[in-house]
Short mmCIF file of C-alpha atoms in Angstrom, two decimals:
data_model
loop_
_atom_site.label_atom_id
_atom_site.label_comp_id
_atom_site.label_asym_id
_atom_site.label_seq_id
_atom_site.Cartn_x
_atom_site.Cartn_y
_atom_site.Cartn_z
CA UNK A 24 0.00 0.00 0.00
CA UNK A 25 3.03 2.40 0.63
CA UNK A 26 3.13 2.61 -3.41
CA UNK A 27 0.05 4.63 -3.51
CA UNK A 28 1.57 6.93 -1.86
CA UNK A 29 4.69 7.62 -4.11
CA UNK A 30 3.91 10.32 -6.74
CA UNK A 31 3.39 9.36 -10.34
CA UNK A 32 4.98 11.26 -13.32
CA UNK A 33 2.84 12.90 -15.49
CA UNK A 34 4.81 11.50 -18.08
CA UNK A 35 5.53 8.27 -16.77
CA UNK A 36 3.95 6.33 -20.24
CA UNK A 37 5.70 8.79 -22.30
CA UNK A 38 9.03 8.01 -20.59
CA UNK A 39 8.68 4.44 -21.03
CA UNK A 40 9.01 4.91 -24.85
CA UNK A 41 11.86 7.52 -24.41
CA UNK A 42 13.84 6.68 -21.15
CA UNK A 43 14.41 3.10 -22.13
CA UNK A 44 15.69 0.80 -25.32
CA UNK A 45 13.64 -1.97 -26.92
CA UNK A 46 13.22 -4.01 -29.94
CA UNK A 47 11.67 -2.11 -32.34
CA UNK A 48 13.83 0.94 -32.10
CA UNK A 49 15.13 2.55 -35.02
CA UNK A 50 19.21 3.03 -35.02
CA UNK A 51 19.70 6.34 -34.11
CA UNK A 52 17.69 5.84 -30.95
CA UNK A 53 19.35 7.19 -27.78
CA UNK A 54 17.12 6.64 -24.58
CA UNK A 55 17.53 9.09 -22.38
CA UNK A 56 16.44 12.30 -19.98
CA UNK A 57 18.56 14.42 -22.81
CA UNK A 58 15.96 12.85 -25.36
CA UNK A 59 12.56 14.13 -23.49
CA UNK A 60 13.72 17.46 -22.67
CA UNK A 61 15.29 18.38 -26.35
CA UNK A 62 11.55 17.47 -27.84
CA UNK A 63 9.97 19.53 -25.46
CA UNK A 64 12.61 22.51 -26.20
CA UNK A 65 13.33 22.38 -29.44
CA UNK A 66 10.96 20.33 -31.80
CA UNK A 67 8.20 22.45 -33.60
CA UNK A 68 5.16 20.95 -35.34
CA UNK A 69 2.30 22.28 -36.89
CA UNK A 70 -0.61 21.13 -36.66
CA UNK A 71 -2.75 22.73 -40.25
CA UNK A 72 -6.59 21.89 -39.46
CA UNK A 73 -8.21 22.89 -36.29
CA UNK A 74 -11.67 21.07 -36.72
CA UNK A 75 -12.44 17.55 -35.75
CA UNK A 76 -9.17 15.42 -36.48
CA UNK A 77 -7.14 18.93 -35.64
CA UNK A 78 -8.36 19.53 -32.01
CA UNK A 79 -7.35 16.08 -31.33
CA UNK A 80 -4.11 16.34 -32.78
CA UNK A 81 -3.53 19.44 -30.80
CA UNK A 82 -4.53 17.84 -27.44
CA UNK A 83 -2.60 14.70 -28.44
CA UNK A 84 0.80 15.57 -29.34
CA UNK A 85 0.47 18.29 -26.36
CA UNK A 86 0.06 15.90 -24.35
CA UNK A 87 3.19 13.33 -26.06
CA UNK A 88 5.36 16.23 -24.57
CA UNK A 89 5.60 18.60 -27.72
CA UNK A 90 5.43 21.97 -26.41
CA UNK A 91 6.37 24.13 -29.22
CA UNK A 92 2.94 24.01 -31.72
CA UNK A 93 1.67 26.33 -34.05
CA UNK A 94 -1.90 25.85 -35.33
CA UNK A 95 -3.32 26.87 -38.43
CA UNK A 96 -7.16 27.03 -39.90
CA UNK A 97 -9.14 29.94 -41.48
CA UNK A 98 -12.65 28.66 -40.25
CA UNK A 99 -15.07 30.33 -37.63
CA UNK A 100 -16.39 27.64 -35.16
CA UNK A 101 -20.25 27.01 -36.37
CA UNK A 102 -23.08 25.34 -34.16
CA UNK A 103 -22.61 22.03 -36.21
CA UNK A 104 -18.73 22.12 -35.21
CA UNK A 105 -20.18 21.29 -31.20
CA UNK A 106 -20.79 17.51 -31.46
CA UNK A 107 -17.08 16.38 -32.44
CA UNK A 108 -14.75 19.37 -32.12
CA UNK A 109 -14.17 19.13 -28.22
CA UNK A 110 -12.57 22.13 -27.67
CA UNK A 111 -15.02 24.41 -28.20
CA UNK A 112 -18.04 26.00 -26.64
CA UNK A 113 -21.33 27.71 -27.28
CA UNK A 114 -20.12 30.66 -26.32
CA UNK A 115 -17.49 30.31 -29.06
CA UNK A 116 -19.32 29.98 -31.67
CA UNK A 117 -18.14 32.60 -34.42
CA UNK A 118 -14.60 32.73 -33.07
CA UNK A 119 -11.79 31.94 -35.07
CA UNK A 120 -11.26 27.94 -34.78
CA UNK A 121 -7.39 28.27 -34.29
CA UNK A 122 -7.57 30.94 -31.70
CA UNK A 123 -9.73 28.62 -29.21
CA UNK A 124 -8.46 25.35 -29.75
CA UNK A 125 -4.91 26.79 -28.79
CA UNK A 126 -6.42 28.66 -25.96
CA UNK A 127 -7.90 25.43 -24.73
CA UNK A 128 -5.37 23.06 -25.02
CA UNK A 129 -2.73 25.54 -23.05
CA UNK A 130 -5.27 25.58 -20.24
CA UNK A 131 -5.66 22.40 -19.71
CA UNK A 132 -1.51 20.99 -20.82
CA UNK A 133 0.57 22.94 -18.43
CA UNK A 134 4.05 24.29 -20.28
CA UNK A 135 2.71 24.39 -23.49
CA UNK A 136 2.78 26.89 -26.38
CA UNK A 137 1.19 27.20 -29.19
CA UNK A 138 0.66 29.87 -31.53
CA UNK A 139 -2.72 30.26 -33.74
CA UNK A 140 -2.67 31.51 -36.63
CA UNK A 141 -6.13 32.53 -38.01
CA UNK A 142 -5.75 32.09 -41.69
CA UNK A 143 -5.41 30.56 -45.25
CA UNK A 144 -2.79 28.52 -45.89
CA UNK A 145 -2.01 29.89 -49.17
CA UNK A 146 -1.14 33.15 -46.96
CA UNK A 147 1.92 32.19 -45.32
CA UNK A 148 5.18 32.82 -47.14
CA UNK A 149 6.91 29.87 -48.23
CA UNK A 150 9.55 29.96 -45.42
CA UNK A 151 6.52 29.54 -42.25
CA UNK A 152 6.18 26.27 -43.20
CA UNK A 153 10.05 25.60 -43.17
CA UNK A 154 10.55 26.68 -39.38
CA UNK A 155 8.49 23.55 -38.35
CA UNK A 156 10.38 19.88 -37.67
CA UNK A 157 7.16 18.24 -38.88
CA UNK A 158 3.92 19.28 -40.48
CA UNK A 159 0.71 17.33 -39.10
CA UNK A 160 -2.28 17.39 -41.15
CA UNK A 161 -6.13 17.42 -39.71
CA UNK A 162 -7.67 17.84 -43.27
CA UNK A 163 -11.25 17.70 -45.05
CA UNK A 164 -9.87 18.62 -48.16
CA UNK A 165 -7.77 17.16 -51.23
CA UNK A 166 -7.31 20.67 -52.52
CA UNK A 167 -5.36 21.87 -48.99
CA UNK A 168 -3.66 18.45 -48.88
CA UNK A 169 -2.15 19.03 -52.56
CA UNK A 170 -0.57 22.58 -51.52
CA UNK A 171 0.81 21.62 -48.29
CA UNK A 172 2.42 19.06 -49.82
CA UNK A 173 4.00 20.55 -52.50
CA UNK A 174 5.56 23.51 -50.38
CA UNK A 175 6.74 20.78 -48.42
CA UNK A 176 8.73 18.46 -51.04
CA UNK A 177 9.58 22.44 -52.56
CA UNK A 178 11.87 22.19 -49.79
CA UNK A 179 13.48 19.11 -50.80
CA UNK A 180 16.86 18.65 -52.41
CA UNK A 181 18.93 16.08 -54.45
CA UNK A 182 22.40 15.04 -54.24
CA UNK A 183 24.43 14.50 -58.00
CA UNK A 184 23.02 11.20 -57.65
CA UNK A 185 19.55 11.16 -57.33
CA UNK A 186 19.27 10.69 -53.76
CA UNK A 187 17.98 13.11 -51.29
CA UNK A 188 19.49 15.72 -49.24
CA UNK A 189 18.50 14.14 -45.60
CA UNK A 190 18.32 17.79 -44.14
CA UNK A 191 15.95 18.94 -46.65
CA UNK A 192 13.53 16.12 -45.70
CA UNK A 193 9.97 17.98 -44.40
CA UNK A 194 8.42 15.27 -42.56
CA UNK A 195 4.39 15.01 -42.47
CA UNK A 196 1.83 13.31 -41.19
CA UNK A 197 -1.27 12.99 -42.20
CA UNK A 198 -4.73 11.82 -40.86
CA UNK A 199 -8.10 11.97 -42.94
CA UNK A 200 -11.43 10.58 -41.32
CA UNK A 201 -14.77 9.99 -42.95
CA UNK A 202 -17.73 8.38 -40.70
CA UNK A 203 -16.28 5.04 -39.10
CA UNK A 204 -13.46 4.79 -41.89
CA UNK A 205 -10.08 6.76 -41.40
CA UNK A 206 -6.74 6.99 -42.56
CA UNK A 207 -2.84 7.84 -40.81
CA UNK A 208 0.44 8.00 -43.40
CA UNK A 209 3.64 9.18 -42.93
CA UNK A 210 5.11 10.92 -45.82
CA UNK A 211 8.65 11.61 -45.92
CA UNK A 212 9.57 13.38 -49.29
CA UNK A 213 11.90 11.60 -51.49
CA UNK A 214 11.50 8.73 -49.26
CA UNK A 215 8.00 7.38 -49.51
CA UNK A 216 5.28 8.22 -51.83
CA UNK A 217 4.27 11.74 -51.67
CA UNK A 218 0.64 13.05 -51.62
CA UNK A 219 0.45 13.29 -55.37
CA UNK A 220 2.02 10.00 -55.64
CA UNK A 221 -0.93 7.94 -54.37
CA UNK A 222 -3.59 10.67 -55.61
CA UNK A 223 -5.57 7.65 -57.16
CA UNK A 224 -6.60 6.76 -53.28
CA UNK A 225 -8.98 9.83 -53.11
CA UNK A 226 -12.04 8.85 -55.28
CA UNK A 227 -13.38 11.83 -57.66
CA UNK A 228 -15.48 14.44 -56.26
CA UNK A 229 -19.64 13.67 -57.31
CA UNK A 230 -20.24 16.01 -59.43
CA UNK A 231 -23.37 16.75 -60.86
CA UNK A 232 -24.69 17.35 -64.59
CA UNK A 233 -25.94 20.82 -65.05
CA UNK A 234 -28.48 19.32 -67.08
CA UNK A 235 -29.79 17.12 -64.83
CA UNK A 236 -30.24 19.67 -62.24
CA UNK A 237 -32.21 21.94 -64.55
CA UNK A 238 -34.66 18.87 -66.11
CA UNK A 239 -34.56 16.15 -63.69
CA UNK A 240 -33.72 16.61 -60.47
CA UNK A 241 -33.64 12.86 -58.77
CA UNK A 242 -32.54 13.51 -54.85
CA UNK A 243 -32.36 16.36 -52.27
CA UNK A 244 -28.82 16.80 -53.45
CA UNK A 245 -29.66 17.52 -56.79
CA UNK A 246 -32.37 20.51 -55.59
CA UNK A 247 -30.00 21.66 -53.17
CA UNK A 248 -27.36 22.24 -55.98
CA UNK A 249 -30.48 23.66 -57.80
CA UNK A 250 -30.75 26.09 -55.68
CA UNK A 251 -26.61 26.54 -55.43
CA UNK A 252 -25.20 26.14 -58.45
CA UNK A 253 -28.33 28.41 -61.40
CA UNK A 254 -31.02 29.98 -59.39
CA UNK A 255 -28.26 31.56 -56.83
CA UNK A 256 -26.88 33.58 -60.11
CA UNK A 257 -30.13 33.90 -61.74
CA UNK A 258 -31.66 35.71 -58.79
CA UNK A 259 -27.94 37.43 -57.24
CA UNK A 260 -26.32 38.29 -61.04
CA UNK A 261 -23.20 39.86 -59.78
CA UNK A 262 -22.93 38.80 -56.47
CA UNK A 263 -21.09 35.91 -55.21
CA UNK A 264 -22.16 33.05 -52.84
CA UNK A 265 -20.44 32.64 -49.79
CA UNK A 266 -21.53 29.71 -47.64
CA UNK A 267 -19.68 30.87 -44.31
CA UNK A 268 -22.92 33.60 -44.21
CA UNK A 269 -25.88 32.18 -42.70
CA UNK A 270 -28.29 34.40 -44.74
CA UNK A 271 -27.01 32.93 -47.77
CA UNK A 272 -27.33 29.28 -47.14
CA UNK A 273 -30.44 29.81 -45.85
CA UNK A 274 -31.68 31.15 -48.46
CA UNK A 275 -30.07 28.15 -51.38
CA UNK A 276 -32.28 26.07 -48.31
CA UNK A 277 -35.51 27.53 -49.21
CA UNK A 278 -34.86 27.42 -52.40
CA UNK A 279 -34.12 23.68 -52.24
CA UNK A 280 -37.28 23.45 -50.52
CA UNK A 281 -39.33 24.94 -53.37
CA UNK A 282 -37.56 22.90 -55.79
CA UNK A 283 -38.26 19.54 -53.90
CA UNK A 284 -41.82 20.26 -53.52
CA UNK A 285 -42.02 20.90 -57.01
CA UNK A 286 -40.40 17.60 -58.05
CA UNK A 287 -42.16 15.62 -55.45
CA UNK A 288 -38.39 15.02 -53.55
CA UNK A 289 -37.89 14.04 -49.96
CA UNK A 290 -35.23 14.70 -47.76
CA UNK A 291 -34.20 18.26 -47.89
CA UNK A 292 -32.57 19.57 -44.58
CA UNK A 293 -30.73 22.42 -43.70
CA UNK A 294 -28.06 20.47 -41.98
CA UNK A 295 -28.01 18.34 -46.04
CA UNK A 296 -27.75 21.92 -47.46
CA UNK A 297 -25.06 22.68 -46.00
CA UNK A 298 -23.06 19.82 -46.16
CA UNK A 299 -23.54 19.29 -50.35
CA UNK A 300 -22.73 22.97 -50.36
CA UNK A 301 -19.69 22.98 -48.25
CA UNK A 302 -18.71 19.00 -49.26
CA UNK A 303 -18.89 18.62 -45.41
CA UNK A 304 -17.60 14.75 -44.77
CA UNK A 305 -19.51 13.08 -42.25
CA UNK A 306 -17.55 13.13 -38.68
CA UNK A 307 -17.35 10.89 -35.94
CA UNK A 308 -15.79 11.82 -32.70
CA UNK A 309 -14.41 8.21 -31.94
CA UNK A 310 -12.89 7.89 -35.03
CA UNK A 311 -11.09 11.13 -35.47
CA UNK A 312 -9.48 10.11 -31.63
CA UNK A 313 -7.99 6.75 -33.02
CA UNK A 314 -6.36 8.63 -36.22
CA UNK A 315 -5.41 11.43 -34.19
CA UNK A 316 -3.31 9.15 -32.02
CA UNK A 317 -1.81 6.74 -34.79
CA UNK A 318 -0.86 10.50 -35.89
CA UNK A 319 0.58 11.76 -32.71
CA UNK A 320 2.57 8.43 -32.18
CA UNK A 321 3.64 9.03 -35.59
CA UNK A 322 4.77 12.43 -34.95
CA UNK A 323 6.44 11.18 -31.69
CA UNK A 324 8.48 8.52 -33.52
CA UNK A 325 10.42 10.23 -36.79
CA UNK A 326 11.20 13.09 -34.03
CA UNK A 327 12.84 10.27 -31.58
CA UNK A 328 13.09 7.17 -33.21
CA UNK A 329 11.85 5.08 -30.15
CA UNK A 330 10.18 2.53 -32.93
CA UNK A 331 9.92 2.37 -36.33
CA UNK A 332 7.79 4.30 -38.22
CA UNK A 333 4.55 3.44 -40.11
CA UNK A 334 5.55 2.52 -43.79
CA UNK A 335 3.42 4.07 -45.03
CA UNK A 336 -0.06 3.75 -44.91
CA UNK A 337 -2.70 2.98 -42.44
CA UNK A 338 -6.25 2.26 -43.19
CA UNK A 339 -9.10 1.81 -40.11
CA UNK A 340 -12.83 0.18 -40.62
CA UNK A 341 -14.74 0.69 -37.55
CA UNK A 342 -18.02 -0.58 -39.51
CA UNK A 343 -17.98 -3.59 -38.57
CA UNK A 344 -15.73 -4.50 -36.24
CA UNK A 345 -12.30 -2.75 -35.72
CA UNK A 346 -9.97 -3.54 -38.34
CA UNK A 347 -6.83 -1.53 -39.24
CA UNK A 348 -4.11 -2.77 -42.04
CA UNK A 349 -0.81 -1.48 -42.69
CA UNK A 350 -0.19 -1.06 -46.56
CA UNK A 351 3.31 0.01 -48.00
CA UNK A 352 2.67 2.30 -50.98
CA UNK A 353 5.51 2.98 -53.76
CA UNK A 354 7.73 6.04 -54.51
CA UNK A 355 6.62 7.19 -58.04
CA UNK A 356 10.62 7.95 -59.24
CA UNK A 357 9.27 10.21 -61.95
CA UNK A 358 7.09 12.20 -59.50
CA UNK A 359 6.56 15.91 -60.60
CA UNK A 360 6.21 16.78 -56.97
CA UNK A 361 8.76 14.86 -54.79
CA UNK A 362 11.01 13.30 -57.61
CA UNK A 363 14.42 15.13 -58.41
CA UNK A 364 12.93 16.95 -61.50
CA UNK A 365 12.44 16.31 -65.49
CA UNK A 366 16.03 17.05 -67.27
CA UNK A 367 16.12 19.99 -69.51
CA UNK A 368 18.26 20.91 -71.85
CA UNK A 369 18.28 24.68 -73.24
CA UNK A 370 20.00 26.84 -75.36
CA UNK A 371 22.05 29.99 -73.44
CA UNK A 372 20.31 32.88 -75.73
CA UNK A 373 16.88 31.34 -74.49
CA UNK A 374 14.79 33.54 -72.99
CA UNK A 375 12.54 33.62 -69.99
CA UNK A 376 9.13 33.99 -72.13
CA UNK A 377 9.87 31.44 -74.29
CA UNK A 378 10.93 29.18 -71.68
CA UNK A 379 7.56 29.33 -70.43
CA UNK A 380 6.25 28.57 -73.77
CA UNK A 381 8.24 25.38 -73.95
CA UNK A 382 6.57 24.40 -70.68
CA UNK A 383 3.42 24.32 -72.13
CA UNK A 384 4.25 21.70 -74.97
CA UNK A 385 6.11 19.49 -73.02
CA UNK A 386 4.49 16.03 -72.85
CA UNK A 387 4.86 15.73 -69.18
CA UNK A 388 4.54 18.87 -67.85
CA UNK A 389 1.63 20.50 -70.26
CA UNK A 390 2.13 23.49 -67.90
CA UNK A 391 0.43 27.06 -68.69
CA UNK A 392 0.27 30.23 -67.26
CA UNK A 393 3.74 28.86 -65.65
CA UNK A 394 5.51 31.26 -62.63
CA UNK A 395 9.04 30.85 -62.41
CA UNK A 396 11.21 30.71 -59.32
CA UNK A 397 15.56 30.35 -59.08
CA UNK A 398 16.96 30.12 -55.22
CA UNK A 399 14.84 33.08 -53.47
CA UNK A 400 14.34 34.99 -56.76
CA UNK A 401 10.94 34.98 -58.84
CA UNK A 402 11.53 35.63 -62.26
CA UNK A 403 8.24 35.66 -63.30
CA UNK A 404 4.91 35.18 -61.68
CA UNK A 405 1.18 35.28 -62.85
CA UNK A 406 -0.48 36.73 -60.45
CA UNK A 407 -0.58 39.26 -58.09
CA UNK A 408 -1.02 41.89 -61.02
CA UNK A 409 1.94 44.10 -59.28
CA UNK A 410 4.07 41.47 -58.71
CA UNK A 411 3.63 40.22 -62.60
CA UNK A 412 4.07 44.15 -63.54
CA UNK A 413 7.62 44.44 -61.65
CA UNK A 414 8.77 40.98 -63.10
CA UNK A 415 7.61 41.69 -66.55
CA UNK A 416 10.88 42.98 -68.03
CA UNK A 417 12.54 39.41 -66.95
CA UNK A 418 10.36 37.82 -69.81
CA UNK A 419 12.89 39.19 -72.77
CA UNK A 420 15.95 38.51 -70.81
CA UNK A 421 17.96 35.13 -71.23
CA UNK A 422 17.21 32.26 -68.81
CA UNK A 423 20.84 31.99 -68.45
CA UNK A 424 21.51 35.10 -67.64
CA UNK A 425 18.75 35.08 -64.89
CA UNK A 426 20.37 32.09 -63.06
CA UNK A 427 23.69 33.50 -63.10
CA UNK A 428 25.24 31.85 -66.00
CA UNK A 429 25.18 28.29 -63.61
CA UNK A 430 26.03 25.52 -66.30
CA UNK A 431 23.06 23.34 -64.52
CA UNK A 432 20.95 23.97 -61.73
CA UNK A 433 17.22 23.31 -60.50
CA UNK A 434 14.23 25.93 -60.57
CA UNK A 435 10.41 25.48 -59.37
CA UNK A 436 7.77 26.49 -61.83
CA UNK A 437 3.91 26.37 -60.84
CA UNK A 438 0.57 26.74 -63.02
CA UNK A 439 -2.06 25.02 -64.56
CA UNK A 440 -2.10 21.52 -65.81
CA UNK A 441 -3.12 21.03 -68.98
CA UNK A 442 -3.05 17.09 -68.50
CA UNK A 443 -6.42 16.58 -67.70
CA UNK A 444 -9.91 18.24 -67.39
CA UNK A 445 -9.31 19.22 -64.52
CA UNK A 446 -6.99 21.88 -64.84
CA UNK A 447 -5.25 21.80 -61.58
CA UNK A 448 -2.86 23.94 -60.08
CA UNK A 449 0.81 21.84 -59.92
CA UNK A 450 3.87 22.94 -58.56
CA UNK A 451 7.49 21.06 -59.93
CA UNK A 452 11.21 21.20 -60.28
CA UNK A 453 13.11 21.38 -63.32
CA UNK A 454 16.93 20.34 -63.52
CA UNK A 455 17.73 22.98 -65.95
CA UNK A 456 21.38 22.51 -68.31
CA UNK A 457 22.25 24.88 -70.38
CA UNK A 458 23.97 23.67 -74.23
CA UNK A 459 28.19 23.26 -73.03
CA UNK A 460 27.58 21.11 -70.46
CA UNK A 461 29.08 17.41 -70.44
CA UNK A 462 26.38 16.24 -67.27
CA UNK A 463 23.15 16.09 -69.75
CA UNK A 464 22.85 12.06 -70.43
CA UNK A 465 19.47 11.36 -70.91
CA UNK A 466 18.63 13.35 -74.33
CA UNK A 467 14.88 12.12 -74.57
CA UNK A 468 13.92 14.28 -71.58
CA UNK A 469 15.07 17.39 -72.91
CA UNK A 470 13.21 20.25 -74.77
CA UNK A 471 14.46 23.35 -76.53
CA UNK A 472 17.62 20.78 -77.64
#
């Protein structure tokens, strides 16, 4: 009984993975005091999502003994938020999601700090995202997923031969839930597949025929994006929908109600209406805890090695029963995103604009509207309008000059895809050689030769 009496560590789990070897360790584990307190002081994350999955990841890796976080989300917490998202309140209800959840989890986790930032991720300059040791996503969306992880295998860098850079590694983890089904990966860039490498996971988005929401409207869906998609711009020419004000989705609800009673159509709700608008996936407290932990242990492991890391892919089913399986997913070598970067060859009196022509007809690019960036220096960029003004004069100049007459080096382009229908937004490295140099070796990659 004189046990019950002795104190126990707040941290006394934790320090059983950290304090102490074992069998599944990685090599370059070393147990150890030294090992706890250098996580806590020195090891960032950020945690990008502060809705279901992200308040959970935010309690949970606060609680592994990270104390340096930085959150990021550019929602407003919403009634409907209340049944998972633990962290928040009635009372908060229009407050910035990022601002609360950090508030929250600092009450309650003694010693730990983290910083919200209320935002869009497409805000932050390129080099926020490089302060952090890891990058933990809590993500609804495929869009999101596809930006953070190109800025984070932008960072990435290749040695002469073909191998990566081990510093320039961005670790992330990533956790996606959808009802009782759920998901936990580790991506290390250069290392295992990349987001874009296993894009074939993530079904297509439904998408419905205008037609068939004009004529013959089957389902509440198809009324609701009715109401959404034509008779918002018939009856609002000029003014754009935004589903984060309450007036307007309740009035594309109405109008979905009209439309259903016309057709004879069941089933329209305003809590339906606002998830086809807003593609909200169906959430489930219980499962966004077990992701968030395989995430957190995740997290815990690349920063300390104590076991071996997931490789690379972890799926969960609690449908029926509770089944989870491990799958290890390739490294596509000629990845646009992660991979070193298509070879090309160009002339030394080529210039800037008609570099970014010859992006455009390249079979495996197909890239238009390209912006151009060498080291820390944009060359060119679409968009803002000032920006493209005060980089304008670049377009006439050589590329070689640009670069500062380097016989080879790499440079990032971004744009549109012309590859499919879809005309998404990619961002990719180029090893650029100008003509002179001995290194080029593989002559059917090259353009402008």
């Amino acid at each position: 009984m004189a046990d019950l009496d002795v104190p126990q560590s707040k941290s006394r789990d934790l320090d059983k993975l950290l304090l102490r070897h074992g069998n599944l360790v990685d090599p370059g584990f070393f147990p150890g005091p030294q090992l706890r307190d250098d996580i806590r002081e020195f090891v960032k994350i950020l945690v990008v999502g502060a809705g279901g999955l992200g308040c959970e990841l935010l309690k949970d890796l606060a609680l592994s003994g990270f104390r340096n976080l930085d959150v990021i989300d550019m929602d407003r917490i919403e009634v409907t938020n209340l049944n998972r998202q633990f962290l928040f309140r009635l009372e908060d209800v229009g407050k910035p999601k990022a601002e609360v959840a950090a508030k929250r989890v600092m009450e309650r986790v003694s010693g730990v700090e983290i910083v919200p930032h209320f935002s869009r991720i497409e805000d932050k300059e390129v080099e926020f995202y490089n302060d952090f040791n890891i990058i933990a996503l809590g993500l609804d969306s495929i869009e999101a997923r596809k930006y953070i992880n190109g800025i984070a295998c932008g960072f990435l860098e290749y040695n002469d031969d073909d191998t990566p850079v081990r510093d320039t590694i961005k670790p992330m983890v990533d956790g996606g839930t959808e009802g009782f089904k759920g998901h936990a990966r580790v991506i290390m860039p250069g290392v295992t597949p990349c987001f874009e490498c296993t894009i074939w996971l993530f079904p297509p988005q439904v998408k419905f025929p205008l037609c068939t929401l004009a004529e013959t409207p089957r389902n509440a869906a198809h009324c609701i994006e009715y109401a959404h998609l034509i008779k918002w711009d018939e009856v609002h020419k000029g003014k754009s929908f935004d589903p984060d004000v309450p007036e307007h989705m309740k009035w594309v609800y109405d109008e979905a109600i009209r439309r259903a009673e016309l057709f004879g159509i069941p089933g329209v709700t305003y809590s339906l209406t606002q998830g086809v608008v807003k593609n909200i996936i169906p959430a489930i407290a219980s499962t966004n805890a077990i992701i968030s932990a395989a995430c957190a242990l995740e997290t815990l492991k690349i920063v300390s090695a104590c076991s071996k890391t997931l490789t690379n892919y972890l799926t969960y089913n609690g449908g029926e029963g509770l089944y989870t399986k491990v799958t290890d997913f390739p490294r596509l070598d000629d990845c646009l995103v992660c991979g070193p970067g298509i070879l090309i060859e160009l002339d030394t009196s080529i210039t800037l604009s008609k570099f970014i022509e010859m992006l455009e007809d390249h079979p495996k690019l197909l890239l238009s509207k390209a912006s151009v960036t060498y080291g820390e220096s944009n060359l060119y960029m679409q968009a803002p309008p000032v920006l493209e003004e005060m980089l304008r004069e670049n377009l006439s100049k050589p590329l070689y000059d640009l670069m500062g007459r380097v016989q080879k080096d790499t440079i990032h382009v971004s744009g549109t895809s012309l590859k499919d229908k879809e005309r998404q937004s990619i961002q990719t490295k180029l090893r650029v050689v100008f003509k002179g140099a001995d290194v080029v070796t593989d002559m059917d990659t090259a353009i402008g030769a």
